[in-house]
Tab-separated table of N, CA and C in Angstrom:
chain	number	residue	atom	x	y	z
A	322	MET	N	1.219	-1.315	-0.240
A	322	MET	CA	-0.062	0.024	-0.322
A	322	MET	C	0.915	1.302	0.082
A	323	LYS	N	0.135	2.015	-0.749
A	323	LYS	CA	0.868	3.727	-0.776
A	323	LYS	C	1.209	3.973	0.500
A	324	ALA	N	2.387	4.748	1.113
A	324	ALA	CA	2.386	5.876	1.807
A	324	ALA	C	1.665	7.174	1.738
A	325	ILE	N	1.600	7.604	2.908
A	325	ILE	CA	0.891	8.820	2.779
A	325	ILE	C	1.360	9.723	4.002
A	326	ARG	N	1.112	11.080	4.151
A	326	ARG	CA	1.792	11.968	5.086
A	326	ARG	C	1.038	12.352	5.866
A	327	LYS	N	1.277	12.239	7.102
A	327	LYS	CA	0.634	12.080	8.713
A	327	LYS	C	-0.250	13.554	8.026
A	328	GLU	N	-0.094	14.290	8.145
A	328	GLU	CA	-0.831	15.600	7.451
A	328	GLU	C	-2.094	15.371	6.889
A	329	GLN	N	-1.965	14.450	5.809
A	329	GLN	CA	-3.008	14.241	4.563
A	329	GLN	C	-3.945	13.448	5.338
A	330	VAL	N	-3.592	12.315	6.423
A	330	VAL	CA	-4.277	11.694	6.950
A	330	VAL	C	-4.998	12.616	7.833
A	331	LEU	N	-4.834	13.627	8.683
A	331	LEU	CA	-5.408	14.399	9.518
A	331	LEU	C	-6.483	14.598	9.186
A	332	GLU	N	-6.169	15.643	7.623
A	332	GLU	CA	-7.016	16.509	7.086
A	332	GLU	C	-7.919	15.576	6.912
A	333	ALA	N	-7.785	14.689	6.269
A	333	ALA	CA	-9.069	13.399	5.652
A	333	ALA	C	-9.896	13.214	6.868
A	334	TYR	N	-9.527	13.023	8.224
A	334	TYR	CA	-9.971	12.749	9.553
A	334	TYR	C	-10.855	14.124	9.733
A	335	GLN	N	-9.958	15.542	9.870
A	335	GLN	CA	-10.930	16.487	9.591
A	335	GLN	C	-12.438	16.119	9.074
A	336	GLU	N	-12.228	16.160	7.539
A	336	GLU	CA	-13.175	16.264	6.345
A	336	GLU	C	-13.930	14.989	6.731
A	337	TYR	N	-13.566	14.376	7.328
A	337	TYR	CA	-14.506	12.830	7.567
A	337	TYR	C	-15.986	13.470	8.822
A	338	GLU	N	-14.868	14.441	9.840
A	338	GLU	CA	-15.889	14.700	11.063
A	338	GLU	C	-16.956	15.893	10.606
A	339	ILE	N	-16.894	16.536	9.492
A	339	ILE	CA	-17.338	17.718	8.597
A	339	ILE	C	-18.318	17.225	8.109
A	340	TYR	N	-18.096	15.559	7.475
A	340	TYR	CA	-19.011	15.187	7.132
A	340	TYR	C	-20.215	14.503	7.736
A	341	LEU	N	-19.927	13.584	8.793
A	341	LEU	CA	-20.720	13.582	9.698
A	341	LEU	C	-21.319	14.767	10.560
A	342	ALA	N	-20.887	15.509	10.604
A	342	ALA	CA	-21.774	16.495	10.870
A	342	ALA	C	-22.731	17.280	10.112
A	343	SER	N	-22.396	16.989	8.989
A	343	SER	CA	-23.672	17.451	7.746
A	343	SER	C	-24.673	16.444	7.856
A	344	LEU	N	-24.356	15.368	8.019
A	344	LEU	CA	-25.409	14.333	8.083
A	344	LEU	C	-26.302	14.233	8.648
A	345	ASN	N	-25.978	14.687	10.435
A	345	ASN	CA	-27.029	15.646	11.474
A	345	ASN	C	-27.822	16.672	10.689
A	346	THR	N	-27.652	16.921	9.769
A	346	THR	CA	-28.818	18.020	8.928
A	346	THR	C	-29.558	17.291	8.191
A	347	ALA	N	-28.842	16.899	7.552
A	347	ALA	CA	-29.338	16.434	5.680
A	347	ALA	C	-30.615	15.152	6.149
A	348	LEU	N	-30.242	14.422	7.085
A	348	LEU	CA	-31.084	13.691	7.166
A	348	LEU	C	-32.208	13.930	7.794
A	349	LYS	N	-33.726	13.799	7.406
A	349	LYS	CA	-35.034	14.409	7.569
A	349	LYS	C	-34.915	13.539	9.239
A	350	ASN	N	-34.845	12.637	9.337
A	350	ASN	CA	-35.799	11.628	10.119
A	350	ASN	C	-34.826	10.235	10.657
A	351	GLU	N	-34.835	9.595	11.615
A	351	GLU	CA	-34.457	8.785	12.016
A	351	GLU	C	-34.541	7.267	11.028
A	352	VAL	N	-36.128	7.690	10.141
A	352	VAL	CA	-35.736	5.907	9.548
A	352	VAL	C	-34.818	5.975	8.435
A	353	ASN	N	-34.875	7.483	7.899
A	353	ASN	CA	-34.189	7.109	6.616
A	353	ASN	C	-32.308	6.960	7.083
A	354	ALA	N	-32.290	7.321	8.010
A	354	ALA	CA	-30.846	6.435	8.547
A	354	ALA	C	-30.700	5.628	8.876
A	355	HIS	N	-31.709	4.620	9.196
A	355	HIS	CA	-31.834	3.048	9.648
A	355	HIS	C	-31.963	2.556	8.436
A	356	THR	N	-32.244	3.274	7.041
A	356	THR	CA	-32.971	2.482	5.896
A	356	THR	C	-31.594	1.860	5.455
A	357	PRO	N	-31.740	0.479	4.975
A	357	PRO	CA	-30.652	-0.291	4.225
A	357	PRO	C	-30.216	0.868	2.895
A	358	ILE	N	-29.069	0.729	2.687
A	358	ILE	CA	-28.122	1.700	1.337
A	358	ILE	C	-28.921	0.896	0.469
A	359	ALA	N	-29.077	-0.522	0.416
A	359	ALA	CA	-29.816	-1.635	-0.928
A	359	ALA	C	-30.325	-2.911	-0.608
A	360	PRO	N	-30.807	-3.613	-0.715
A	360	PRO	CA	-30.806	-4.405	0.016
A	360	PRO	C	-29.741	-5.878	0.181
A	361	GLY	N	-30.112	-6.118	1.749
A	361	GLY	CA	-29.156	-6.507	1.718
A	361	GLY	C	-27.530	-6.240	2.372
A	362	LYS	N	-27.600	-4.888	2.168
A	362	LYS	CA	-26.791	-3.946	3.197
A	362	LYS	C	-27.458	-3.694	4.373
A	363	TRP	N	-25.675	-2.717	4.983
A	363	TRP	CA	-26.437	-1.632	6.073
A	363	TRP	C	-27.356	-0.696	6.126
A	364	SER	N	-27.328	-0.304	7.054
A	364	SER	CA	-28.131	1.543	6.557
A	364	SER	C	-26.839	2.207	6.565
A	365	LEU	N	-26.904	3.483	6.907
A	365	LEU	CA	-26.007	4.133	7.120
A	365	LEU	C	-25.618	4.592	8.303
A	366	ALA	N	-26.613	4.507	8.932
A	366	ALA	CA	-26.141	4.451	11.106
A	366	ALA	C	-24.783	3.107	10.957
A	367	GLU	N	-25.455	1.981	10.393
A	367	GLU	CA	-24.939	0.824	10.660
A	367	GLU	C	-23.207	1.218	10.072
A	368	ILE	N	-23.339	1.844	8.749
A	368	ILE	CA	-21.852	2.027	7.995
A	368	ILE	C	-21.042	3.155	9.403
A	369	ILE	N	-21.698	3.612	9.516
A	369	ILE	CA	-20.740	4.827	10.449
A	369	ILE	C	-20.137	4.492	11.461
A	370	LEU	N	-21.377	3.674	12.346
A	370	LEU	CA	-21.095	2.804	13.389
A	370	LEU	C	-19.936	1.996	13.506
A	371	HIS	N	-20.134	0.951	12.402
A	371	HIS	CA	-18.762	0.113	11.911
A	371	HIS	C	-17.314	0.625	11.670
A	372	LEU	N	-17.440	2.128	10.772
A	372	LEU	CA	-15.695	2.350	10.431
A	372	LEU	C	-15.710	3.139	12.263
A	373	ALA	N	-16.584	3.647	12.883
A	373	ALA	CA	-16.425	3.592	13.935
A	373	ALA	C	-15.436	2.649	15.434
A	374	GLU	N	-16.444	1.644	15.039
A	374	GLU	CA	-15.579	0.477	15.995
A	374	GLU	C	-14.000	0.374	15.481
A	375	TRP	N	-14.022	0.499	14.277
A	375	TRP	CA	-12.649	0.277	13.540
A	375	TRP	C	-11.605	1.320	14.204
A	376	ASP	N	-12.038	2.838	13.773
A	376	ASP	CA	-11.347	3.518	14.706
A	376	ASP	C	-11.056	3.340	15.910
A	377	ARG	N	-11.562	2.864	16.812
A	377	ARG	CA	-11.420	2.531	17.900
A	377	ARG	C	-10.551	1.560	18.276
A	378	PHE	N	-10.722	0.270	17.472
A	378	PHE	CA	-9.779	-0.871	17.216
A	378	PHE	C	-8.086	-0.391	16.821
A	379	ILE	N	-8.724	0.669	15.629
A	379	ILE	CA	-7.073	0.858	15.519
A	379	ILE	C	-6.330	1.705	16.760
A	380	ARG	N	-7.149	2.477	17.539
A	380	ARG	CA	-6.736	3.402	18.279
A	380	ARG	C	-6.348	2.414	19.550
A	381	ASP	N	-6.529	1.957	19.648
A	381	ASP	CA	-6.833	1.099	21.254
A	381	ASP	C	-6.009	-0.119	21.281
A	382	GLU	N	-6.017	-1.205	19.774
A	382	GLU	CA	-5.200	-2.452	20.106
A	382	GLU	C	-4.335	-2.346	18.830
A	383	ARG	N	-3.992	-0.963	17.770
A	383	ARG	CA	-2.874	-1.521	17.290
A	383	ARG	C	-1.931	-0.051	17.016
A	384	LEU	N	-2.117	1.034	17.266
A	384	LEU	CA	-1.378	2.212	17.267
A	384	LEU	C	0.014	1.507	18.414
A	385	PRO	N	-0.385	1.522	19.585
A	385	PRO	CA	0.501	1.209	20.373
A	385	PRO	C	0.994	0.206	20.081
A	386	LEU	N	0.648	-0.681	19.288
A	386	LEU	CA	1.810	-1.935	19.197
A	386	LEU	C	2.473	-1.411	17.682
A	387	LEU	N	2.353	-0.826	16.765
A	387	LEU	CA	3.199	-0.206	15.525
A	387	LEU	C	4.198	0.504	15.902
A	388	LYS	N	5.210	-0.446	16.205
A	388	LYS	CA	6.459	0.165	16.163
A	388	LYS	C	7.851	-0.573	15.550
A	389	ALA	N	8.786	-0.190	15.048
A	389	ALA	CA	9.571	-0.302	14.114
A	389	ALA	C	10.072	-2.257	14.896
A	390	GLY	N	9.613	-2.856	13.760
A	390	GLY	CA	10.167	-4.265	13.721
A	390	GLY	C	9.263	-5.466	14.117
A	391	ALA	N	8.251	-4.070	14.939
A	391	ALA	CA	7.175	-5.369	15.925
A	391	ALA	C	6.525	-6.118	14.430
A	392	GLU	N	6.028	-7.205	15.202
A	392	GLU	CA	5.025	-8.299	14.388
A	392	GLU	C	3.598	-8.743	15.343
A	393	VAL	N	2.959	-8.110	14.569
A	393	VAL	CA	1.677	-7.853	14.277
A	393	VAL	C	0.448	-8.931	14.293
A	394	ALA	N	-0.075	-9.315	14.760
A	394	ALA	CA	-1.732	-10.378	14.356
A	394	ALA	C	-2.460	-10.336	13.232
A	395	PRO	N	-2.514	-10.979	12.626
A	395	PRO	CA	-3.347	-10.689	11.880
A	395	PRO	C	-5.196	-9.799	12.116
A	396	PHE	N	-5.502	-8.947	11.102
A	396	PHE	CA	-7.457	-8.839	12.015
A	396	PHE	C	-7.679	-9.787	12.771
A	397	PRO	N	-8.499	-9.718	13.654
A	397	PRO	CA	-9.541	-10.567	14.311
A	397	PRO	C	-10.530	-11.072	12.915
A	398	ASP	N	-11.193	-12.050	12.765
A	398	ASP	CA	-12.209	-12.255	12.044
A	398	ASP	C	-13.075	-10.901	11.607
A	399	VAL	N	-12.609	-10.347	10.348
A	399	VAL	CA	-13.230	-9.366	10.166
A	399	VAL	C	-14.649	-9.665	10.155
A	400	ASP	N	-15.390	-10.986	9.620
A	400	ASP	CA	-16.820	-10.782	9.803
A	400	ASP	C	-17.370	-10.704	10.730
A	401	ALA	N	-16.581	-11.082	11.405
A	401	ALA	CA	-17.338	-11.045	12.896
A	401	ALA	C	-17.043	-9.989	13.717
A	402	PHE	N	-15.908	-9.464	13.292
A	402	PHE	CA	-16.250	-7.620	14.123
A	402	PHE	C	-16.865	-6.967	13.200
A	403	ASN	N	-17.055	-6.781	12.390
A	403	ASN	CA	-17.790	-6.060	10.796
A	403	ASN	C	-19.597	-6.463	11.397
A	404	ALA	N	-20.240	-7.594	12.045
A	404	ALA	CA	-20.765	-7.865	12.393
A	404	ALA	C	-21.389	-6.983	13.324
A	405	ALA	N	-20.727	-7.245	14.320
A	405	ALA	CA	-20.686	-6.856	15.765
A	405	ALA	C	-21.064	-5.326	15.994
A	406	ALA	N	-19.989	-4.513	15.203
A	406	ALA	CA	-19.476	-3.292	15.065
A	406	ALA	C	-20.788	-2.129	14.515
A	407	ALA	N	-21.129	-3.125	13.642
A	407	ALA	CA	-22.533	-2.405	13.188
A	407	ALA	C	-23.620	-2.998	13.558
A	408	ALA	N	-24.491	-3.973	14.294
A	408	ALA	CA	-25.449	-4.245	15.057
A	408	ALA	C	-26.015	-3.250	16.249
A	409	PRO	N	-24.964	-2.789	17.082
A	409	PRO	CA	-25.703	-1.971	17.971
A	409	PRO	C	-26.513	-0.520	17.366
A	410	ALA	N	-26.499	-0.592	16.338
A	410	ALA	CA	-26.638	0.958	15.046
A	410	ALA	C	-28.508	1.006	15.384
A	411	LYS	N	-28.961	-0.199	15.501
A	411	LYS	CA	-30.606	-0.833	15.139
A	411	LYS	C	-31.059	0.665	16.431
A	412	GLN	N	-30.302	-0.031	17.377
A	412	GLN	CA	-30.951	0.232	18.912
A	412	GLN	C	-30.401	2.095	19.194
A	413	MET	N	-29.432	2.319	18.839
A	413	MET	CA	-29.341	3.798	18.888
A	413	MET	C	-29.945	4.608	18.105
A	414	ALA	N	-29.802	6.245	18.242
A	414	ALA	CA	-30.366	7.117	17.508
A	414	ALA	C	-29.292	7.686	16.781
A	415	PHE	N	-29.906	8.318	15.470
A	415	PHE	CA	-28.615	8.576	14.747
A	415	PHE	C	-27.575	9.645	15.383
A	416	SER	N	-28.258	10.610	16.166
A	416	SER	CA	-27.195	11.734	16.677
A	416	SER	C	-26.224	11.024	17.668
A	417	GLU	N	-26.599	9.636	18.223
A	417	GLU	CA	-25.902	9.091	19.221
A	417	GLU	C	-24.763	7.815	18.002
A	418	VAL	N	-25.012	8.244	17.400
A	418	VAL	CA	-24.303	7.117	16.172
A	418	VAL	C	-23.031	8.226	15.727
A	419	LEU	N	-23.758	9.437	14.899
A	419	LEU	CA	-22.792	10.475	14.555
A	419	LEU	C	-21.778	11.011	15.541
A	420	ALA	N	-22.353	10.906	17.129
A	420	ALA	CA	-21.362	11.297	18.110
A	420	ALA	C	-20.682	10.509	18.177
A	421	ARG	N	-20.653	8.962	18.595
A	421	ARG	CA	-19.504	8.121	18.781
A	421	ARG	C	-18.693	7.871	17.797
A	422	ALA	N	-19.505	8.310	16.376
A	422	ALA	CA	-17.698	7.851	15.530
A	422	ALA	C	-16.835	9.406	15.534
A	423	GLN	N	-17.657	10.572	15.763
A	423	GLN	CA	-16.940	12.006	15.991
A	423	GLN	C	-15.993	11.322	17.176
A	424	LYS	N	-16.311	11.010	17.986
A	424	LYS	CA	-15.279	11.119	19.379
A	424	LYS	C	-14.370	10.153	18.673
A	425	GLU	N	-14.783	9.041	18.548
A	425	GLU	CA	-13.909	7.788	17.910
A	425	GLU	C	-12.772	8.199	17.146
A	426	ARG	N	-13.400	9.054	16.036
A	426	ARG	CA	-12.555	9.888	15.238
A	426	ARG	C	-11.716	11.127	15.341
A	427	ALA	N	-11.976	11.238	16.574
A	427	ALA	CA	-11.308	13.032	17.278
A	427	ALA	C	-9.847	11.762	17.879
A	428	LEU	N	-10.423	10.912	18.422
A	428	LEU	CA	-9.750	10.191	19.596
A	428	LEU	C	-8.308	9.552	18.811
A	429	LEU	N	-8.881	8.912	17.501
A	429	LEU	CA	-7.738	8.355	16.975
A	429	LEU	C	-6.850	9.823	16.009
A	430	ALA	N	-7.141	10.639	15.940
A	430	ALA	CA	-6.721	11.560	14.888
A	430	ALA	C	-5.419	12.343	16.535
A	431	LYS	N	-5.853	12.222	17.644
A	431	LYS	CA	-5.151	12.573	18.286
A	431	LYS	C	-3.980	11.808	18.624
A	432	ASP	N	-4.233	10.370	18.841
A	432	ASP	CA	-3.120	9.423	18.978
A	432	ASP	C	-2.153	9.656	17.682
A	433	ILE	N	-2.529	10.211	16.815
A	433	ILE	CA	-2.184	9.842	14.901
A	433	ILE	C	-0.691	10.982	14.789
A	434	GLU	N	-1.400	11.922	15.679
A	434	GLU	CA	-0.657	13.481	15.661
A	434	GLU	C	0.423	13.064	16.410
A	435	LYS	N	0.201	12.722	17.715
A	435	LYS	CA	1.588	11.627	17.895
A	435	LYS	C	3.075	10.980	17.873
A	436	PHE	N	2.760	11.063	16.367
A	436	PHE	CA	3.267	10.248	16.119
A	436	PHE	C	4.697	11.424	15.180
A	437	ASP	N	5.696	10.721	15.292
A	437	ASP	CA	6.865	11.699	14.678
A	437	ASP	C	6.976	11.019	13.708
A	438	GLU	N	8.033	11.670	12.788
A	438	GLU	CA	8.170	10.987	11.453
A	438	GLU	C	9.163	9.816	11.118
A	439	VAL	N	9.488	9.374	12.667
A	439	VAL	CA	10.633	7.898	12.394
A	439	VAL	C	9.331	7.030	12.825
A	440	GLN	N	8.607	7.597	13.404
A	440	GLN	CA	7.532	6.462	13.362
A	440	GLN	C	6.925	6.219	12.889
A	441	TRP	N	6.288	7.072	11.974
A	441	TRP	CA	5.101	7.097	11.031
A	441	TRP	C	5.582	6.399	9.935
A	442	ASN	N	6.629	6.302	9.614
A	442	ASN	CA	7.657	5.828	8.357
A	442	ASN	C	8.373	4.561	8.784
A	443	ALA	N	7.964	3.380	10.221
A	443	ALA	CA	8.562	2.860	10.749
A	443	ALA	C	7.944	1.034	10.024
A	444	ALA	N	8.549	0.285	9.850
A	444	ALA	CA	8.183	-0.652	9.264
A	444	ALA	C	7.521	-1.911	10.338
A	445	PHE	N	7.239	-2.328	9.641
A	445	PHE	CA	6.735	-3.806	11.146
A	445	PHE	C	5.773	-4.863	10.209
A	446	LYS	N	5.175	-5.720	10.783
A	446	LYS	CA	4.563	-7.091	10.521
A	446	LYS	C	3.486	-6.765	10.848
A	447	VAL	N	2.273	-7.280	9.873
A	447	VAL	CA	0.906	-7.903	10.304
A	447	VAL	C	0.993	-9.396	9.454
A	448	GLY	N	1.176	-9.692	10.574
A	448	GLY	CA	0.914	-11.310	10.131
A	448	GLY	C	2.785	-11.640	9.109
A	449	SER	N	2.634	-12.539	8.007
A	449	SER	CA	3.615	-11.554	7.341
A	449	SER	C	3.763	-11.363	6.447
A	450	ARG	N	3.306	-10.202	6.251
A	450	ARG	CA	3.308	-9.165	5.585
A	450	ARG	C	3.946	-7.765	5.993
A	451	GLU	N	5.061	-7.035	5.478
A	451	GLU	CA	5.305	-6.155	6.127
A	451	GLU	C	4.931	-4.430	5.685
A	452	THR	N	4.874	-3.751	6.194
A	452	THR	CA	3.668	-2.070	6.196
A	452	THR	C	5.133	-1.252	6.840
A	453	THR	N	3.848	-0.126	6.545
A	453	THR	CA	4.350	1.324	7.432
A	453	THR	C	3.501	1.564	8.342
A	454	VAL	N	3.601	2.513	9.087
A	454	VAL	CA	2.421	2.924	9.825
A	454	VAL	C	1.475	3.533	8.477
A	455	SER	N	2.296	4.397	8.024
A	455	SER	CA	1.893	5.185	6.924
A	455	SER	C	0.954	5.015	6.075
A	456	SER	N	2.144	3.253	5.670
A	456	SER	CA	0.726	2.989	4.661
A	456	SER	C	-0.952	1.750	5.331
A	457	TYR	N	-0.226	1.592	6.646
A	457	TYR	CA	-1.032	0.744	7.645
A	457	TYR	C	-2.675	2.299	7.385
A	458	VAL	N	-2.471	3.117	7.958
A	458	VAL	CA	-3.278	3.690	8.005
A	458	VAL	C	-3.717	4.167	6.401
A	459	ALA	N	-3.064	4.396	5.568
A	459	ALA	CA	-3.441	4.400	4.408
A	459	ALA	C	-4.925	3.537	4.050
A	460	GLY	N	-4.631	2.556	4.446
A	460	GLY	CA	-5.629	1.619	3.826
A	460	GLY	C	-6.795	1.254	4.405
A	461	PHE	N	-6.677	2.062	5.656
A	461	PHE	CA	-8.101	2.507	5.948
A	461	PHE	C	-8.769	3.469	6.017
A	462	LEU	N	-7.879	4.587	5.214
A	462	LEU	CA	-8.625	5.800	4.814
A	462	LEU	C	-8.803	5.050	3.307
A	463	ARG	N	-8.897	4.620	2.430
A	463	ARG	CA	-8.962	3.670	1.102
A	463	ARG	C	-10.308	2.902	1.938
A	464	HIS	N	-10.473	2.211	2.889
A	464	HIS	CA	-11.668	1.717	3.433
A	464	HIS	C	-12.508	3.010	3.526
A	465	ASP	N	-12.287	4.055	4.457
A	465	ASP	CA	-13.013	5.053	4.597
A	465	ASP	C	-14.013	5.424	3.154
A	466	ALA	N	-13.061	5.548	2.398
A	466	ALA	CA	-13.399	6.146	0.814
A	466	ALA	C	-14.413	5.112	0.189
A	467	HIS	N	-14.290	3.797	0.598
A	467	HIS	CA	-15.313	3.008	-0.230
A	467	HIS	C	-16.797	3.152	0.710
A	468	HIS	N	-16.364	3.024	1.565
A	468	HIS	CA	-18.182	3.390	2.997
A	468	HIS	C	-18.385	4.941	2.258
A	469	ARG	N	-17.901	5.905	2.085
A	469	ARG	CA	-18.064	6.997	1.860
A	469	ARG	C	-19.263	7.297	0.192
A	470	GLY	N	-17.988	6.511	-0.584
A	470	GLY	CA	-19.056	6.330	-2.060
A	470	GLY	C	-20.233	5.599	-1.962
A	471	GLN	N	-20.889	4.852	-0.828
A	471	GLN	CA	-21.569	4.047	-0.723
A	471	GLN	C	-22.719	5.030	-0.081
A	472	MET	N	-22.566	4.987	1.180
A	472	MET	CA	-23.240	6.538	1.927
A	472	MET	C	-23.747	8.225	0.760
A	473	ASP	N	-22.424	8.323	-0.033
A	473	ASP	CA	-23.053	9.333	-1.247
A	473	ASP	C	-23.586	8.758	-2.052
A	474	GLY	N	-23.812	7.753	-2.582
A	474	GLY	CA	-24.789	7.416	-3.650
A	474	GLY	C	-26.320	6.844	-2.840
A	475	PHE	N	-26.195	6.631	-2.091
A	475	PHE	CA	-27.292	6.334	-1.315
A	475	PHE	C	-28.084	7.779	-0.849
A	476	LEU	N	-27.298	8.471	-0.246
A	476	LEU	CA	-27.973	10.087	-0.188
A	476	LEU	C	-28.279	10.941	-1.782
A	477	HIS	N	-27.625	10.665	-2.637
A	477	HIS	CA	-27.538	11.227	-4.145
A	477	HIS	C	-29.347	10.408	-4.572
A	478	LYS	N	-29.297	8.880	-4.432
A	478	LYS	CA	-30.504	8.137	-4.943
A	478	LYS	C	-31.560	8.587	-4.489
A	479	LYS	N	-31.611	8.794	-3.021
A	479	LYS	CA	-32.960	9.223	-2.132
A	479	LYS	C	-32.580	10.664	-1.811
A	480	SER	N	-32.385	11.449	-2.655
A	480	SER	CA	-32.104	12.750	-1.913
A	480	SER	C	-33.640	13.649	-2.095
A	481	SER	N	-34.564	12.807	-2.851
A	481	SER	CA	-35.999	13.476	-3.030
A	481	SER	C	-37.035	12.999	-1.361
A	482	ILE	N	-36.534	11.762	-0.582
A	482	ILE	CA	-36.933	11.622	0.523
A	482	ILE	C	-36.449	12.527	1.674
A	483	LEU	N	-35.012	12.604	1.120
A	483	LEU	CA	-34.351	13.279	2.960
A	483	LEU	C	-34.614	14.685	2.649
């Protein structure tokens, strides 16, 4: 994965927080926030909570381990993790989902901000694959972009009801 400057990540995180805030006013009611974006897919609330849980996981369970020469276990069972991450959204108000997502992203940004240049470019292994902190975090930005595209597509398609 291609490396990215820390400042680019922090800018992307700030932009995501603004995006989340815009959803608070863009969605007119809870039903829209909890409507699946397509048959068999998650709702906006579930997608956002899923992203928030990955932010928490990265901050709590990955960043402390990402040091030069470290060997980090591969991700947990991603499907199980994702299902558990999204499930609580069904019982939460959309404003609660947004608040949690904003909080998790802000905390992650604060921790990433602490990385100096050497730490940011430190090489480590996830399983047998070598990467750097920079490339690792860039992978999650691509994950964000994937879901942002899904959400934007839903919002555009449903703009007449929002």
